[in-house]
């Protein structure tokens, strides 16, 4: 994010110089705006989306944005967009982001657009593939995505008294080897992704949102963001407070906690969701793990260890490991609606070694459940950790520096690992913490113990995610330091009490940071986000976006059950 810091320093210096010359300070902003005027003056050319099996009325288009907002002449990116037209009199557009980070919006709207048809009573419902995601210059790490997930396998057992010094030396060597892997992963991601990797963070994406706002012809941005999309919306509100219209943030992300703490909270939430699922599953004679909830939890751990030691083959020709299973279950547990499908998929895996059902859940991020994207992710993303080569003619996985031109890629050329690669890249670009090798070596044993205490199933997987930024450039501190006390019109924040990915306290903490503009809706239900699972939340969100009817701060929706 150094280009952003250089831009801010340059703008400040120019402003001081102009003030010294007796000119108004707005001249600096006008000069910066003139550099971007041709991006803001564009209009999207919409046409019917190409492809079979797409919903009637879905239109596709693209918008062009600068690769680097500090140097807009250095290159451009095309961002894929899609929309459903308003059925009645339109008051403009509402832009959707489904989360991730790294979730493609176009395919999600195509698969689950029916959930948002109520909004077409007053809006064009619009979404997009963010920079580095989907068809928008997708990033990739090639084979290294798989290597990264095993990079934290350092034996946590306490050494025997007589061999303590030797064991500590061995462990230190193991950690150094793991860091070497992470450094290689970072290099491979840069080699496979091209120049977009340096400009993939949420601050740049928020500026893309503002170009999209202008390109659809709106004076203010009306927005509905889920999970990671709430982080994007909050950053937009801080960057463009006077351009923020009706904004809803559902499944509210943290703006302050480092990735290491986020991982522990995520592991705890997923462990609770897994135990709830097993309580439900073991009531059925067909449950893959028997009828006793306690022994079922032990069976899950044994299955994961067995697959890590001896992965089974998959239809994609890629071994399916225990950590692949963990990632897939983590996705399925975001919604109770998916539990019957998850149960059948686990039975097929345990009884027949059939990975097809479980791999359908493995997409790598935290997106709004219920939008129908899981089967599509099975076809395109595989287990999320595959080799990105062999996709059409893009040998570098869709984003290699040798063939990168900033244009949209074909659907079939999206790298298999795009979603997890983008998740790592965006989270790292948004996080300023970069512990040294010495700090990691000193703290890894203790950190791993905290993760495994949080969850014997998800702890290792989340710890690997928490260390992904080693070897990458330092991320921006803007979100942690500057996104607060926004001067916008009122926005609605939805927090779900039983959310396994974004705990309810993040909703209230983020509301406090954003200031009086933030109004909290307390959803006393389960699952990740509320819009797709709660009729009450759905109604209140639509009422606010369509008619401006905002619920009282602290009001609630009861459990659907």
GROMACS .gro file of C-alpha atoms in nm, residues 13-330:
model
  318
   13UNK     CA    1   0.242   1.879  -0.015
   14UNK     CA    2   0.055   2.017  -0.315
   15UNK     CA    3  -0.220   2.155  -0.093
   16UNK     CA    4   0.033   2.339   0.124
   17UNK     CA    5   0.204   2.481  -0.184
   18UNK     CA    6  -0.123   2.608  -0.328
   19UNK     CA    7  -0.227   2.761   0.002
   20UNK     CA    8   0.108   2.936   0.015
   21UNK     CA    9   0.032   3.083  -0.328
   22UNK     CA   10  -0.300   3.217  -0.204
   23UNK     CA   11  -0.516   2.967  -0.398
   24UNK     CA   12  -0.809   2.781  -0.239
   25UNK     CA   13  -0.729   2.430  -0.112
   26UNK     CA   14  -0.998   2.278  -0.334
   27UNK     CA   15  -0.767   2.336  -0.628
   28UNK     CA   16  -0.557   2.038  -0.517
   29UNK     CA   17  -0.861   1.814  -0.517
   30UNK     CA   18  -0.966   1.947  -0.857
   31UNK     CA   19  -0.622   1.873  -1.000
   32UNK     CA   20  -0.635   1.518  -0.866
   33UNK     CA   21  -0.991   1.479  -1.004
   34UNK     CA   22  -0.881   1.588  -1.352
   35UNK     CA   23  -0.634   1.299  -1.367
   36UNK     CA   24  -0.923   1.058  -1.306
   37UNK     CA   25  -1.190   1.240  -1.505
   38UNK     CA   26  -1.200   0.996  -1.796
   39UNK     CA   27  -1.263   0.712  -1.547
   40UNK     CA   28  -1.546   0.903  -1.380
   41UNK     CA   29  -1.700   1.011  -1.709
   42UNK     CA   30  -1.742   0.658  -1.849
   43UNK     CA   31  -2.078   0.486  -1.876
   44UNK     CA   32  -2.125   0.110  -1.868
   45UNK     CA   33  -2.245  -0.060  -2.185
   46UNK     CA   34  -2.483  -0.331  -2.069
   47UNK     CA   35  -2.582  -0.634  -2.277
   48UNK     CA   36  -2.722  -0.982  -2.219
   49UNK     CA   37  -2.467  -1.205  -2.044
   50UNK     CA   38  -2.315  -1.472  -2.266
   51UNK     CA   39  -2.341  -1.837  -2.159
   52UNK     CA   40  -2.587  -2.119  -2.109
   53UNK     CA   41  -2.821  -2.159  -1.816
   54UNK     CA   42  -2.805  -1.796  -1.701
   55UNK     CA   43  -3.115  -1.636  -1.548
   56UNK     CA   44  -3.340  -1.432  -1.774
   57UNK     CA   45  -3.274  -1.062  -1.759
   58UNK     CA   46  -2.917  -1.079  -1.629
   59UNK     CA   47  -2.702  -0.819  -1.805
   60UNK     CA   48  -2.324  -0.793  -1.808
   61UNK     CA   49  -2.081  -0.509  -1.859
   62UNK     CA   50  -1.749  -0.377  -1.741
   63UNK     CA   51  -1.596  -0.066  -1.592
   64UNK     CA   52  -1.236   0.049  -1.632
   65UNK     CA   53  -1.035   0.171  -1.332
   66UNK     CA   54  -0.672   0.274  -1.277
   67UNK     CA   55  -0.432   0.002  -1.174
   68UNK     CA   56  -0.270   0.255  -0.939
   69UNK     CA   57  -0.478   0.553  -0.829
   70UNK     CA   58  -0.161   0.742  -0.737
   71UNK     CA   59  -0.037   0.706  -1.094
   72UNK     CA   60  -0.346   0.662  -1.315
   73UNK     CA   61  -0.141   0.675  -1.637
   74UNK     CA   62   0.048   0.358  -1.540
   75UNK     CA   63  -0.220   0.115  -1.658
   76UNK     CA   64  -0.584   0.016  -1.620
   77UNK     CA   65  -0.801  -0.274  -1.505
   78UNK     CA   66  -1.136  -0.388  -1.637
   79UNK     CA   67  -1.381  -0.502  -1.368
   80UNK     CA   68  -1.658  -0.745  -1.461
   81UNK     CA   69  -2.008  -0.630  -1.365
   82UNK     CA   70  -2.362  -0.769  -1.382
   83UNK     CA   71  -2.709  -0.640  -1.304
   84UNK     CA   72  -3.079  -0.705  -1.296
   85UNK     CA   73  -3.278  -0.405  -1.417
   86UNK     CA   74  -3.535  -0.237  -1.197
   87UNK     CA   75  -3.885  -0.361  -1.271
   88UNK     CA   76  -4.055  -0.032  -1.186
   89UNK     CA   77  -3.947   0.326  -1.156
   90UNK     CA   78  -3.577   0.318  -1.068
   91UNK     CA   79  -3.414   0.543  -0.810
   92UNK     CA   80  -3.071   0.430  -0.931
   93UNK     CA   81  -2.859   0.129  -0.841
   94UNK     CA   82  -2.774  -0.069  -0.531
   95UNK     CA   83  -2.431  -0.234  -0.546
   96UNK     CA   84  -2.377  -0.573  -0.381
   97UNK     CA   85  -2.061  -0.734  -0.247
   98UNK     CA   86  -2.099  -1.096  -0.133
   99UNK     CA   87  -1.785  -1.118   0.080
  100UNK     CA   88  -1.476  -1.332   0.084
  101UNK     CA   89  -1.253  -1.147   0.055
  102UNK     CA   90  -1.208  -1.283  -0.293
  103UNK     CA   91  -1.568  -1.377  -0.373
  104UNK     CA   92  -1.675  -1.307  -0.734
  105UNK     CA   93  -1.995  -1.106  -0.749
  106UNK     CA   94  -2.106  -1.183  -1.105
  107UNK     CA   95  -2.139  -1.560  -1.061
  108UNK     CA   96  -2.298  -1.515  -0.718
  109UNK     CA   97  -2.568  -1.284  -0.854
  110UNK     CA   98  -2.624  -1.520  -1.145
  111UNK     CA   99  -2.671  -1.818  -0.912
  112UNK     CA  100  -2.863  -1.648  -0.629
  113UNK     CA  101  -3.023  -1.340  -0.777
  114UNK     CA  102  -3.372  -1.445  -0.672
  115UNK     CA  103  -3.290  -1.344  -0.315
  116UNK     CA  104  -3.253  -0.983  -0.429
  117UNK     CA  105  -3.546  -0.950  -0.667
  118UNK     CA  106  -3.741  -0.748  -0.409
  119UNK     CA  107  -3.485  -0.471  -0.447
  120UNK     CA  108  -3.561  -0.443  -0.818
  121UNK     CA  109  -3.886  -0.269  -0.713
  122UNK     CA  110  -3.678   0.045  -0.694
  123UNK     CA  111  -3.321  -0.033  -0.800
  124UNK     CA  112  -3.103  -0.182  -1.064
  125UNK     CA  113  -2.934  -0.457  -0.859
  126UNK     CA  114  -2.566  -0.446  -0.955
  127UNK     CA  115  -2.260  -0.646  -0.856
  128UNK     CA  116  -1.900  -0.688  -0.968
  129UNK     CA  117  -1.588  -0.902  -0.954
  130UNK     CA  118  -1.343  -0.693  -0.746
  131UNK     CA  119  -0.991  -0.634  -0.870
  132UNK     CA  120  -0.790  -0.956  -0.858
  133UNK     CA  121  -1.106  -1.168  -0.835
  134UNK     CA  122  -1.306  -1.375  -1.081
  135UNK     CA  123  -1.279  -1.233  -1.430
  136UNK     CA  124  -1.114  -0.909  -1.310
  137UNK     CA  125  -0.740  -0.984  -1.348
  138UNK     CA  126  -0.758  -1.285  -1.112
  139UNK     CA  127  -0.462  -1.347  -0.885
  140UNK     CA  128  -0.314  -1.692  -0.829
  141UNK     CA  129  -0.034  -1.862  -0.638
  142UNK     CA  130  -0.010  -2.171  -0.859
  143UNK     CA  131   0.084  -2.486  -0.671
  144UNK     CA  132   0.196  -2.284  -0.369
  145UNK     CA  133  -0.155  -2.248  -0.226
  146UNK     CA  134  -0.137  -2.614  -0.124
  147UNK     CA  135   0.212  -2.576   0.021
  148UNK     CA  136   0.103  -2.281   0.233
  149UNK     CA  137  -0.165  -2.476   0.419
  150UNK     CA  138   0.094  -2.722   0.550
  151UNK     CA  139   0.356  -2.463   0.636
  152UNK     CA  140   0.272  -2.444   1.008
  153UNK     CA  141   0.309  -2.816   1.082
  154UNK     CA  142   0.545  -2.779   1.377
  155UNK     CA  143   0.515  -3.049   1.642
  156UNK     CA  144   0.343  -2.885   1.942
  157UNK     CA  145   0.420  -3.165   2.190
  158UNK     CA  146   0.631  -3.076   2.491
  159UNK     CA  147   0.983  -3.217   2.471
  160UNK     CA  148   1.110  -3.483   2.707
  161UNK     CA  149   1.322  -3.343   2.989
  162UNK     CA  150   1.639  -3.515   2.871
  163UNK     CA  151   1.607  -3.394   2.514
  164UNK     CA  152   1.470  -3.043   2.571
  165UNK     CA  153   1.760  -2.849   2.416
  166UNK     CA  154   1.775  -3.078   2.112
  167UNK     CA  155   1.400  -3.064   2.068
  168UNK     CA  156   1.394  -2.683   2.085
  169UNK     CA  157   1.669  -2.667   1.824
  170UNK     CA  158   1.475  -2.904   1.599
  171UNK     CA  159   1.159  -2.701   1.646
  172UNK     CA  160   1.344  -2.379   1.561
  173UNK     CA  161   1.472  -2.543   1.244
  174UNK     CA  162   1.116  -2.655   1.159
  175UNK     CA  163   0.987  -2.301   1.201
  176UNK     CA  164   1.262  -2.160   0.978
  177UNK     CA  165   1.173  -2.418   0.716
  178UNK     CA  166   0.806  -2.318   0.743
  179UNK     CA  167   0.897  -1.952   0.697
  180UNK     CA  168   1.102  -2.044   0.391
  181UNK     CA  169   0.787  -2.204   0.249
  182UNK     CA  170   0.582  -1.891   0.320
  183UNK     CA  171   0.847  -1.673   0.159
  184UNK     CA  172   0.833  -1.897  -0.149
  185UNK     CA  173   0.453  -1.878  -0.149
  186UNK     CA  174   0.469  -1.498  -0.147
  187UNK     CA  175   0.710  -1.501  -0.443
  188UNK     CA  176   0.498  -1.751  -0.637
  189UNK     CA  177   0.186  -1.542  -0.579
  190UNK     CA  178   0.365  -1.236  -0.718
  191UNK     CA  179   0.496  -1.434  -1.017
  192UNK     CA  180   0.152  -1.576  -1.103
  193UNK     CA  181  -0.057  -1.267  -1.037
  194UNK     CA  182   0.104  -0.978  -1.221
  195UNK     CA  183   0.094  -0.611  -1.120
  196UNK     CA  184  -0.260  -0.620  -0.977
  197UNK     CA  185  -0.123  -0.793  -0.665
  198UNK     CA  186   0.041  -0.469  -0.551
  199UNK     CA  187  -0.292  -0.282  -0.569
  200UNK     CA  188  -0.547  -0.539  -0.449
  201UNK     CA  189  -0.636  -0.407  -0.103
  202UNK     CA  190  -0.968  -0.273   0.021
  203UNK     CA  191  -0.858   0.091   0.002
  204UNK     CA  192  -0.810   0.058  -0.375
  205UNK     CA  193  -1.132  -0.143  -0.403
  206UNK     CA  194  -1.323   0.136  -0.227
  207UNK     CA  195  -1.201   0.379  -0.491
  208UNK     CA  196  -1.320   0.134  -0.757
  209UNK     CA  197  -1.662   0.147  -0.589
  210UNK     CA  198  -1.672   0.522  -0.635
  211UNK     CA  199  -1.587   0.492  -1.005
  212UNK     CA  200  -1.866   0.233  -1.037
  213UNK     CA  201  -2.106   0.467  -0.858
  214UNK     CA  202  -2.038   0.733  -1.118
  215UNK     CA  203  -2.044   0.483  -1.407
  216UNK     CA  204  -2.398   0.368  -1.320
  217UNK     CA  205  -2.505   0.734  -1.300
  218UNK     CA  206  -2.563   0.769  -0.924
  219UNK     CA  207  -2.474   1.075  -0.718
  220UNK     CA  208  -2.449   0.861  -0.404
  221UNK     CA  209  -2.360   0.497  -0.348
  222UNK     CA  210  -2.641   0.272  -0.228
  223UNK     CA  211  -2.478  -0.046  -0.106
  224UNK     CA  212  -2.544  -0.389   0.048
  225UNK     CA  213  -2.231  -0.568   0.168
  226UNK     CA  214  -2.197  -0.906   0.338
  227UNK     CA  215  -1.910  -1.028   0.559
  228UNK     CA  216  -1.589  -0.889   0.403
  229UNK     CA  217  -1.819  -0.663   0.203
  230UNK     CA  218  -1.889  -0.478   0.528
  231UNK     CA  219  -1.520  -0.390   0.556
  232UNK     CA  220  -1.530  -0.258   0.201
  233UNK     CA  221  -1.843  -0.055   0.274
  234UNK     CA  222  -1.695   0.094   0.592
  235UNK     CA  223  -1.378   0.198   0.409
  236UNK     CA  224  -1.588   0.357   0.135
  237UNK     CA  225  -1.785   0.553   0.394
  238UNK     CA  226  -1.458   0.684   0.541
  239UNK     CA  227  -1.310   0.768   0.202
  240UNK     CA  228  -1.624   0.917   0.047
  241UNK     CA  229  -1.859   1.026   0.328
  242UNK     CA  230  -2.047   1.279   0.111
  243UNK     CA  231  -2.101   1.017  -0.160
  244UNK     CA  232  -2.241   0.753   0.078
  245UNK     CA  233  -2.614   0.691   0.034
  246UNK     CA  234  -2.819   0.413   0.191
  247UNK     CA  235  -2.571   0.155   0.313
  248UNK     CA  236  -2.632  -0.185   0.476
  249UNK     CA  237  -2.354  -0.394   0.631
  250UNK     CA  238  -2.459  -0.752   0.717
  251UNK     CA  239  -2.225  -0.989   0.906
  252UNK     CA  240  -2.001  -0.706   1.020
  253UNK     CA  241  -1.624  -0.751   0.996
  254UNK     CA  242  -1.373  -0.614   1.246
  255UNK     CA  243  -1.179  -0.299   1.161
  256UNK     CA  244  -0.924  -0.329   1.439
  257UNK     CA  245  -0.823  -0.683   1.528
  258UNK     CA  246  -0.509  -0.830   1.368
  259UNK     CA  247  -0.530  -1.144   1.155
  260UNK     CA  248  -0.391  -1.360   1.436
  261UNK     CA  249  -0.680  -1.266   1.667
  262UNK     CA  250  -0.937  -1.291   1.388
  263UNK     CA  251  -0.824  -1.648   1.326
  264UNK     CA  252  -0.876  -1.751   1.688
  265UNK     CA  253  -1.225  -1.602   1.693
  266UNK     CA  254  -1.307  -1.768   1.363
  267UNK     CA  255  -1.184  -2.106   1.489
  268UNK     CA  256  -1.399  -2.076   1.803
  269UNK     CA  257  -1.708  -1.987   1.600
  270UNK     CA  258  -1.658  -2.272   1.356
  271UNK     CA  259  -1.597  -2.524   1.636
  272UNK     CA  260  -1.925  -2.423   1.800
  273UNK     CA  261  -2.105  -2.455   1.467
  274UNK     CA  262  -1.951  -2.800   1.409
  275UNK     CA  263  -2.062  -2.923   1.749
  276UNK     CA  264  -2.415  -2.794   1.682
  277UNK     CA  265  -2.410  -2.976   1.348
  278UNK     CA  266  -2.293  -3.303   1.507
  279UNK     CA  267  -2.563  -3.277   1.775
  280UNK     CA  268  -2.813  -3.256   1.489
  281UNK     CA  269  -2.644  -3.517   1.269
  282UNK     CA  270  -2.621  -3.788   1.535
  283UNK     CA  271  -2.998  -3.786   1.579
  284UNK     CA  272  -3.014  -3.952   1.236
  285UNK     CA  273  -2.920  -4.319   1.194
  286UNK     CA  274  -2.748  -4.229   0.865
  287UNK     CA  275  -2.499  -3.989   1.025
  288UNK     CA  276  -2.147  -4.082   0.913
  289UNK     CA  277  -2.011  -4.054   1.269
  290UNK     CA  278  -2.268  -4.259   1.461
  291UNK     CA  279  -2.531  -4.153   1.710
  292UNK     CA  280  -2.322  -4.026   2.003
  293UNK     CA  281  -2.226  -3.656   1.974
  294UNK     CA  282  -1.911  -3.686   2.191
  295UNK     CA  283  -1.767  -3.981   1.999
  296UNK     CA  284  -1.871  -3.814   1.672
  297UNK     CA  285  -1.643  -3.519   1.753
  298UNK     CA  286  -1.356  -3.761   1.810
  299UNK     CA  287  -1.435  -3.939   1.482
  300UNK     CA  288  -1.416  -3.610   1.291
  301UNK     CA  289  -1.068  -3.539   1.431
  302UNK     CA  290  -0.952  -3.893   1.347
  303UNK     CA  291  -1.084  -3.858   0.991
  304UNK     CA  292  -0.898  -3.531   0.942
  305UNK     CA  293  -0.570  -3.677   1.071
  306UNK     CA  294  -0.614  -3.985   0.852
  307UNK     CA  295  -0.667  -3.777   0.539
  308UNK     CA  296  -0.370  -3.554   0.621
  309UNK     CA  297  -0.148  -3.864   0.649
  310UNK     CA  298  -0.299  -4.038   0.345
  311UNK     CA  299  -0.500  -3.806   0.115
  312UNK     CA  300  -0.754  -3.963  -0.119
  313UNK     CA  301  -0.771  -3.892  -0.494
  314UNK     CA  302  -1.032  -3.652  -0.630
  315UNK     CA  303  -1.199  -3.606  -0.967
  316UNK     CA  304  -0.965  -3.314  -1.031
  317UNK     CA  305  -0.656  -3.534  -1.004
  318UNK     CA  306  -0.554  -3.348  -0.687
  319UNK     CA  307  -0.514  -3.533  -0.355
  320UNK     CA  308  -0.786  -3.443  -0.105
  321UNK     CA  309  -0.635  -3.392   0.241
  322UNK     CA  310  -0.767  -3.346   0.591
  323UNK     CA  311  -0.712  -2.971   0.568
  324UNK     CA  312  -0.915  -2.968   0.247
  325UNK     CA  313  -1.194  -3.135   0.446
  326UNK     CA  314  -1.161  -2.874   0.721
  327UNK     CA  315  -1.194  -2.591   0.470
  328UNK     CA  316  -1.498  -2.752   0.309
  329UNK     CA  317  -1.675  -2.814   0.639
  330UNK     CA  318  -1.602  -2.459   0.746
   0.00000   0.00000   0.00000
